Short mmCIF file of N, CA and C in Angstrom, two decimals:
data_model
loop_
_atom_site.label_atom_id
_atom_site.label_comp_id
_atom_site.label_asym_id
_atom_site.label_seq_id
_atom_site.Cartn_x
_atom_site.Cartn_y
_atom_site.Cartn_z
N MET A 878 76.97 118.43 132.89
CA MET A 878 76.88 119.86 133.01
C MET A 878 75.90 120.37 131.94
N THR A 879 75.12 121.34 132.29
CA THR A 879 74.13 121.88 131.36
C THR A 879 74.81 122.78 130.32
N THR A 880 74.08 123.07 129.25
CA THR A 880 74.60 123.96 128.22
C THR A 880 74.89 125.34 128.80
N HIS A 881 74.01 125.80 129.67
CA HIS A 881 74.21 127.10 130.32
C HIS A 881 75.47 127.07 131.19
N GLY A 882 75.66 125.98 131.93
CA GLY A 882 76.84 125.85 132.78
C GLY A 882 78.14 125.88 131.99
N VAL A 883 78.13 125.23 130.83
CA VAL A 883 79.32 125.22 129.98
C VAL A 883 79.61 126.63 129.46
N LYS A 884 78.55 127.36 129.08
CA LYS A 884 78.75 128.73 128.59
C LYS A 884 79.27 129.64 129.69
N VAL A 885 78.77 129.45 130.91
CA VAL A 885 79.26 130.24 132.04
C VAL A 885 80.74 129.93 132.29
N MET A 886 81.10 128.65 132.24
CA MET A 886 82.49 128.25 132.43
C MET A 886 83.38 128.85 131.34
N ALA A 887 82.90 128.86 130.10
CA ALA A 887 83.67 129.44 129.00
C ALA A 887 83.90 130.93 129.25
N GLY A 888 82.87 131.62 129.74
CA GLY A 888 83.01 133.04 130.05
C GLY A 888 84.02 133.28 131.15
N ARG A 889 84.01 132.45 132.17
CA ARG A 889 84.97 132.59 133.27
C ARG A 889 86.40 132.33 132.79
N LEU A 890 86.57 131.28 132.00
CA LEU A 890 87.89 130.98 131.46
C LEU A 890 88.39 132.12 130.57
N ASN A 891 87.48 132.68 129.80
CA ASN A 891 87.85 133.79 128.93
C ASN A 891 88.32 134.99 129.75
N MET A 892 87.63 135.29 130.83
CA MET A 892 88.03 136.41 131.70
C MET A 892 89.37 136.13 132.38
N GLN A 893 89.59 134.89 132.81
CA GLN A 893 90.87 134.54 133.42
C GLN A 893 92.01 134.69 132.42
N MET A 894 91.78 134.26 131.18
CA MET A 894 92.81 134.41 130.15
C MET A 894 93.08 135.89 129.87
N TRP A 895 92.02 136.69 129.85
CA TRP A 895 92.20 138.11 129.60
C TRP A 895 93.05 138.74 130.70
N GLU A 896 92.80 138.35 131.95
CA GLU A 896 93.60 138.85 133.07
C GLU A 896 95.07 138.47 132.91
N LEU A 897 95.32 137.26 132.41
CA LEU A 897 96.71 136.80 132.23
C LEU A 897 97.44 137.53 131.11
N VAL A 898 96.74 137.83 130.03
CA VAL A 898 97.43 138.41 128.87
C VAL A 898 97.46 139.93 128.87
N ARG A 899 96.66 140.58 129.67
CA ARG A 899 96.56 142.04 129.57
C ARG A 899 97.73 142.77 130.21
N HIS A 900 98.39 142.20 131.19
CA HIS A 900 99.50 142.86 131.87
C HIS A 900 100.75 142.82 130.99
N PRO A 901 101.54 143.89 130.98
CA PRO A 901 102.79 143.88 130.20
C PRO A 901 103.74 142.78 130.70
N LYS A 902 104.43 142.17 129.78
CA LYS A 902 105.38 141.10 130.10
C LYS A 902 106.80 141.65 130.03
N THR A 903 107.72 141.06 130.80
CA THR A 903 109.10 141.54 130.81
C THR A 903 109.91 140.96 129.65
N HIS A 904 109.56 139.80 129.17
CA HIS A 904 110.28 139.17 128.06
C HIS A 904 109.55 139.48 126.75
N VAL A 905 110.29 139.88 125.74
CA VAL A 905 109.69 140.31 124.47
C VAL A 905 108.85 139.21 123.84
N ALA A 906 109.35 137.98 123.84
CA ALA A 906 108.60 136.87 123.23
C ALA A 906 107.30 136.61 123.98
N ASN A 907 107.33 136.72 125.30
CA ASN A 907 106.11 136.52 126.08
C ASN A 907 105.09 137.62 125.80
N GLU A 908 105.57 138.84 125.63
CA GLU A 908 104.66 139.95 125.32
C GLU A 908 104.03 139.75 123.94
N ARG A 909 104.82 139.31 122.98
CA ARG A 909 104.30 139.05 121.63
C ARG A 909 103.24 137.95 121.67
N PHE A 910 103.52 136.88 122.41
CA PHE A 910 102.56 135.78 122.53
C PHE A 910 101.29 136.23 123.25
N ALA A 911 101.44 137.04 124.30
CA ALA A 911 100.28 137.54 125.03
C ALA A 911 99.41 138.42 124.13
N LYS A 912 100.03 139.23 123.29
CA LYS A 912 99.25 140.06 122.36
C LYS A 912 98.52 139.20 121.34
N PHE A 913 99.18 138.14 120.87
CA PHE A 913 98.53 137.21 119.95
C PHE A 913 97.31 136.58 120.61
N LEU A 914 97.48 136.10 121.85
CA LEU A 914 96.36 135.48 122.56
C LEU A 914 95.23 136.48 122.79
N GLU A 915 95.60 137.71 123.11
CA GLU A 915 94.58 138.72 123.36
C GLU A 915 93.74 138.98 122.10
N ARG A 916 94.39 138.98 120.94
CA ARG A 916 93.66 139.17 119.68
C ARG A 916 92.73 138.00 119.37
N HIS A 917 93.04 136.82 119.91
CA HIS A 917 92.28 135.61 119.58
C HIS A 917 91.52 135.03 120.78
N LEU A 918 91.26 135.84 121.78
CA LEU A 918 90.56 135.34 122.97
C LEU A 918 89.20 134.74 122.63
N ASP A 919 88.49 135.33 121.70
CA ASP A 919 87.17 134.81 121.34
C ASP A 919 87.25 133.44 120.69
N ASP A 920 88.40 133.10 120.14
CA ASP A 920 88.56 131.82 119.46
C ASP A 920 88.98 130.68 120.39
N LEU A 921 89.52 131.01 121.56
CA LEU A 921 90.13 129.99 122.42
C LEU A 921 89.14 128.96 122.93
N PHE A 922 87.97 129.37 123.34
CA PHE A 922 87.04 128.45 123.98
C PHE A 922 85.77 128.26 123.15
N THR A 923 85.91 128.33 121.85
CA THR A 923 84.78 128.15 120.93
C THR A 923 84.08 126.83 121.18
N VAL A 924 84.85 125.78 121.41
CA VAL A 924 84.27 124.45 121.59
C VAL A 924 83.36 124.40 122.82
N LEU A 925 83.59 125.26 123.80
CA LEU A 925 82.73 125.30 124.98
C LEU A 925 81.46 126.11 124.72
N ARG A 926 81.57 127.15 123.90
CA ARG A 926 80.40 127.99 123.63
C ARG A 926 79.45 127.36 122.62
N TYR A 927 79.98 126.55 121.71
CA TYR A 927 79.17 125.92 120.67
C TYR A 927 79.31 124.41 120.78
N PRO A 928 78.35 123.74 121.41
CA PRO A 928 78.47 122.31 121.69
C PRO A 928 78.73 121.44 120.46
N GLY A 929 78.29 121.83 119.28
CA GLY A 929 78.50 121.01 118.09
C GLY A 929 79.85 121.21 117.43
N ALA A 930 80.62 122.18 117.91
CA ALA A 930 81.91 122.50 117.27
C ALA A 930 82.93 121.40 117.57
N ASP A 931 83.76 121.11 116.58
CA ASP A 931 84.83 120.14 116.78
C ASP A 931 85.89 120.73 117.71
N ALA A 932 86.45 119.90 118.56
CA ALA A 932 87.47 120.36 119.49
C ALA A 932 88.84 120.47 118.82
N THR A 933 88.99 119.88 117.66
CA THR A 933 90.26 119.95 116.93
C THR A 933 90.00 120.38 115.50
N ASN A 934 91.05 120.59 114.76
CA ASN A 934 90.91 120.92 113.34
C ASN A 934 91.16 119.69 112.48
N TRP A 935 90.86 118.52 113.00
CA TRP A 935 91.13 117.26 112.31
C TRP A 935 90.50 117.24 110.92
N ARG A 936 89.25 117.66 110.82
CA ARG A 936 88.56 117.63 109.52
C ARG A 936 89.28 118.51 108.50
N GLY A 937 89.65 119.69 108.91
CA GLY A 937 90.36 120.59 108.01
C GLY A 937 91.71 120.03 107.58
N GLU A 938 92.42 119.43 108.53
CA GLU A 938 93.71 118.82 108.20
C GLU A 938 93.54 117.68 107.20
N GLN A 939 92.48 116.91 107.34
CA GLN A 939 92.25 115.80 106.41
C GLN A 939 91.97 116.31 105.00
N VAL A 940 91.23 117.40 104.89
CA VAL A 940 90.96 117.98 103.57
C VAL A 940 92.25 118.45 102.93
N ILE A 941 93.08 119.15 103.71
CA ILE A 941 94.36 119.64 103.18
C ILE A 941 95.24 118.47 102.76
N HIS A 942 95.32 117.44 103.60
CA HIS A 942 96.17 116.29 103.29
C HIS A 942 95.68 115.59 102.03
N HIS A 943 94.38 115.45 101.89
CA HIS A 943 93.82 114.79 100.71
C HIS A 943 94.17 115.57 99.45
N ARG A 944 94.03 116.89 99.48
CA ARG A 944 94.39 117.71 98.31
C ARG A 944 95.88 117.61 98.01
N TRP A 945 96.71 117.62 99.06
CA TRP A 945 98.15 117.50 98.87
C TRP A 945 98.49 116.17 98.20
N TRP A 946 97.86 115.10 98.66
CA TRP A 946 98.14 113.77 98.11
C TRP A 946 97.76 113.72 96.64
N ILE A 947 96.61 114.27 96.31
CA ILE A 947 96.16 114.28 94.91
C ILE A 947 97.13 115.09 94.05
N GLU A 948 97.55 116.26 94.54
CA GLU A 948 98.48 117.08 93.77
C GLU A 948 99.82 116.39 93.59
N LYS A 949 100.27 115.68 94.61
CA LYS A 949 101.58 115.04 94.55
C LYS A 949 101.56 113.76 93.73
N TYR A 950 100.59 112.90 93.97
CA TYR A 950 100.58 111.57 93.36
C TYR A 950 99.51 111.39 92.29
N GLY A 951 98.50 112.23 92.29
CA GLY A 951 97.38 112.04 91.37
C GLY A 951 97.79 112.11 89.91
N ALA A 952 98.61 113.09 89.56
CA ALA A 952 99.04 113.23 88.17
C ALA A 952 99.87 112.03 87.74
N ALA A 953 100.75 111.54 88.60
CA ALA A 953 101.59 110.39 88.27
C ALA A 953 100.75 109.14 88.07
N ILE A 954 99.76 108.94 88.89
CA ILE A 954 98.89 107.77 88.76
C ILE A 954 98.08 107.89 87.48
N HIS A 955 97.61 109.09 87.18
CA HIS A 955 96.81 109.30 85.97
C HIS A 955 97.65 109.03 84.71
N ARG A 956 98.93 109.43 84.72
CA ARG A 956 99.81 109.20 83.57
C ARG A 956 100.09 107.72 83.36
N GLN A 957 100.12 106.93 84.43
CA GLN A 957 100.44 105.50 84.32
C GLN A 957 99.29 104.72 83.70
N GLN A 958 98.10 105.22 83.78
CA GLN A 958 96.93 104.47 83.28
C GLN A 958 96.76 104.56 81.82
#
């Protein structure tokens, strides 16, 4: 699929999601979730609009995990040396 085709598909998916979330929901939790999705519609299909974007937040999770590990174990290892 071409880059243009992917962007067109992202636009269509975005419009379909907007149609799904814009109508009032009967269940309070569903309405709250729909409002959350509506606020973040531009973020949902970022990976389709920007071909170089990561599809997951794996890199960010690895950075957080690495910092957590250093904070938890780094001081203890440093004291042992």
